[in-house]
Short mmCIF file of C-alpha atoms and ligand atoms in Angstrom, two decimals:
data_model
loop_
_atom_site.label_atom_id
_atom_site.label_comp_id
_atom_site.label_asym_id
_atom_site.label_seq_id
_atom_site.Cartn_x
_atom_site.Cartn_y
_atom_site.Cartn_z
CA MET A 1 157.25 131.75 10.52
CA ARG A 2 160.87 131.18 11.61
CA ILE A 3 163.68 130.21 9.23
CA LEU A 4 167.21 129.19 10.21
CA VAL A 5 169.91 130.12 7.68
CA LEU A 6 173.11 128.10 8.12
CA ASN A 7 176.41 128.88 6.42
CA GLY A 8 179.46 126.64 6.47
CA PRO A 9 183.21 127.25 6.39
CA ASN A 10 184.70 130.34 4.75
CA ILE A 11 181.35 131.85 3.76
CA ASN A 12 182.27 134.66 6.20
CA LEU A 13 185.11 135.53 3.81
CA LEU A 14 182.83 136.19 0.84
CA GLY A 15 183.89 139.09 -1.31
CA ILE A 16 187.57 139.08 -0.39
CA ARG A 17 188.73 136.76 -3.22
CA GLU A 18 187.53 134.81 -6.27
CA PRO A 19 184.87 137.35 -7.35
CA ASP A 20 184.70 135.50 -10.69
CA VAL A 21 183.38 132.44 -8.83
CA TYR A 22 181.45 133.90 -5.88
CA GLY A 23 180.67 137.45 -7.02
CA SER A 24 181.86 140.64 -5.33
CA GLU A 25 179.25 140.80 -2.59
CA SER A 26 180.50 140.41 0.97
CA PHE A 27 179.26 138.35 3.89
CA GLN A 28 177.90 141.60 5.35
CA ASP A 29 175.91 142.08 2.12
CA LEU A 30 174.45 138.61 2.65
CA LEU A 31 173.48 139.45 6.24
CA THR A 32 171.82 142.66 5.01
CA LEU A 33 169.93 140.71 2.34
CA LEU A 34 168.64 138.34 5.03
CA GLU A 35 167.56 141.23 7.29
CA ASN A 36 165.76 142.95 4.41
CA THR A 37 164.04 139.73 3.38
CA ALA A 38 162.86 139.09 6.94
CA ARG A 39 161.38 142.60 7.15
CA GLU A 40 159.77 142.53 3.68
CA GLU A 41 158.28 139.05 4.15
CA ASN A 42 157.33 139.53 7.79
CA ILE A 43 159.16 136.41 8.93
CA GLU A 44 161.88 135.73 11.48
CA ILE A 45 165.29 134.76 10.14
CA VAL A 46 168.19 133.59 12.31
CA GLN A 47 171.59 133.31 10.62
CA TYR A 48 174.47 131.18 11.91
CA GLN A 49 177.87 130.70 10.25
CA SER A 50 180.52 128.26 11.44
CA ASN A 51 183.77 126.81 10.20
CA HIS A 52 183.13 123.70 12.32
CA GLU A 53 181.10 120.72 11.17
CA GLY A 54 179.92 119.70 14.67
CA CYS A 55 178.69 123.24 15.41
CA LEU A 56 176.52 123.12 12.28
CA VAL A 57 175.20 119.68 13.31
CA ASP A 58 174.38 121.10 16.78
CA ARG A 59 172.41 123.98 15.26
CA ILE A 60 170.46 121.64 12.98
CA GLN A 61 169.54 119.46 15.98
CA GLU A 62 168.50 122.50 18.03
CA ALA A 63 166.26 123.72 15.20
CA LEU A 64 163.70 121.00 15.89
CA GLY A 65 160.57 122.61 17.34
CA GLN A 66 162.16 126.08 17.03
CA PHE A 67 162.10 126.69 13.27
CA ASP A 68 159.77 125.97 10.37
CA GLY A 69 162.51 125.48 7.81
CA ILE A 70 166.24 125.57 7.16
CA VAL A 71 168.25 127.24 4.39
CA ILE A 72 171.71 125.72 4.32
CA ASN A 73 174.90 126.42 2.43
CA PRO A 74 177.25 123.83 3.98
CA ALA A 75 180.08 125.16 1.75
CA ALA A 76 182.88 122.55 1.49
CA TYR A 77 181.01 120.26 3.93
CA THR A 78 178.41 119.87 1.17
CA HIS A 79 180.74 117.42 -0.51
CA THR A 80 181.99 115.53 2.55
CA SER A 81 179.58 115.60 5.47
CA ILE A 82 177.35 112.64 6.12
CA ALA A 83 176.94 114.06 9.66
CA ILE A 84 175.13 117.12 8.26
CA LEU A 85 173.04 114.88 5.99
CA ASP A 86 172.06 112.69 8.95
CA ALA A 87 171.20 115.70 11.12
CA LEU A 88 168.96 117.20 8.41
CA LYS A 89 167.24 113.84 7.96
CA ALA A 90 166.85 113.40 11.72
CA VAL A 91 165.07 116.72 12.31
CA GLY A 92 162.97 116.31 9.18
CA LEU A 93 162.41 120.05 8.71
CA PRO A 94 161.97 121.30 5.15
CA ALA A 95 165.45 122.34 4.04
CA VAL A 96 166.73 124.16 0.96
CA GLU A 97 170.36 123.86 -0.14
CA VAL A 98 171.91 127.05 -1.53
CA HIS A 99 175.18 127.49 -3.37
CA ILE A 100 176.40 130.89 -4.45
CA SER A 101 178.36 129.45 -7.38
CA ASP A 102 177.08 126.97 -9.95
CA VAL A 103 178.82 123.89 -8.56
CA ARG A 104 177.66 121.82 -11.55
CA ARG A 105 180.18 123.72 -13.68
CA ARG A 106 183.05 123.23 -11.25
CA GLU A 107 185.50 120.48 -10.21
CA ASP A 108 184.54 116.79 -10.07
CA PHE A 109 184.97 116.72 -6.27
CA ARG A 110 182.14 119.26 -5.95
CA GLN A 111 179.69 117.14 -7.93
CA ILE A 112 178.40 115.19 -4.94
CA SER A 113 176.18 116.87 -2.38
CA TYR A 114 175.39 114.86 0.73
CA ALA A 115 173.35 117.63 2.37
CA GLY A 116 171.32 118.00 -0.83
CA MET A 117 170.03 114.45 -0.36
CA ALA A 118 168.00 115.68 2.63
CA CYS A 119 166.79 118.90 0.96
CA CYS A 120 163.54 119.49 -0.90
CA LYS A 121 165.19 122.00 -3.24
CA THR A 122 168.63 123.17 -4.39
CA ILE A 123 169.40 126.65 -5.70
CA MET A 124 172.83 127.24 -7.18
CA GLY A 125 174.60 129.82 -9.28
CA HIS A 126 172.32 132.74 -8.37
CA GLY A 127 174.82 134.46 -6.09
CA ILE A 128 173.59 135.64 -2.69
CA GLU A 129 170.15 136.24 -4.25
CA GLY A 130 169.75 132.44 -4.07
CA TYR A 131 169.21 132.77 -0.30
CA ARG A 132 166.20 135.04 -0.87
CA GLU A 133 164.79 132.56 -3.40
CA ALA A 134 165.22 129.74 -0.88
CA ILE A 135 163.46 131.72 1.86
CA LEU A 136 160.54 132.61 -0.46
CA TYR A 137 160.26 128.95 -1.47
CA LEU A 138 160.07 127.84 2.19
CA LYS A 139 157.54 130.58 2.98
CA ASP A 140 155.32 129.51 0.05
CA ARG A 141 155.59 125.88 1.05
CA HIS A 142 154.78 126.73 4.68
CA ASN A 143 151.69 128.72 3.66
CA ASN A 144 150.52 125.96 1.31
CA THR A 145 150.88 123.21 3.90
CA ALA A 146 149.49 125.19 6.89
CA GLY A 147 146.76 123.26 8.67
CA ARG A 148 147.39 120.00 6.75
O1 CA2 B 1 179.05 128.02 -4.16
C1 CA2 B 1 178.92 127.86 -2.94
O2 CA2 B 1 178.13 128.50 -2.25
C2 CA2 B 1 179.84 126.87 -2.21
O3 CA2 B 1 179.07 126.25 -1.19
C3 CA2 B 1 180.97 127.71 -1.61
C4 CA2 B 1 182.06 126.89 -0.94
C5 CA2 B 1 182.53 125.74 -1.83
O4 CA2 B 1 183.43 124.91 -1.11
C6 CA2 B 1 181.38 124.91 -2.37
O5 CA2 B 1 181.88 123.90 -3.22
C7 CA2 B 1 180.38 125.77 -3.12
C8 CA2 B 1 183.25 127.82 -0.56
C9 CA2 B 1 182.87 128.90 0.44
C10 CA2 B 1 183.58 130.20 0.33
O6 CA2 B 1 184.92 130.12 -0.13
C11 CA2 B 1 185.64 131.27 -0.33
C12 CA2 B 1 186.78 131.16 -1.11
C13 CA2 B 1 187.55 132.26 -1.37
C14 CA2 B 1 187.23 133.49 -0.83
C15 CA2 B 1 186.10 133.61 -0.04
C16 CA2 B 1 185.31 132.50 0.21
#
């Protein structure tokens, strides 16, 4: 099984500020978590982070036929990007939206998630551990739908 993990703008800066909101773990800690999860679960995980909306759209398009599922934290593009929503809908791969913070408890402008409208599950407020939960969810779903 192959899973694409996509991270949007500023996620590469994790750990440098706002530990009260995003925790103290760094982007490198997240990459290590993904590597460990891939090894433990015997799956392939490819991670891509970009600060550019179109680059994220390109990666979603390229995932078709290459990956079995997508884990996406579009970061600020969550709340603005219909292009990411359309790309996720277009490829039709099972996708899980992850947010490190609990966006429900934050500002009004974070209360809409366009990307989430194309996702089968949303995990928020679990820190970087939410990525592992999303991967395990997609693996379970993949195993339960195999051959159908
Ligand atoms: O909670 C999340 O995972 C978010 O997707 C993170 C985004 C934010 O815009 C979303 O509303 C929720 C922000 C990404 C990282 O921002 C940083 C801010 C300060 C220091 C380091 C990273």
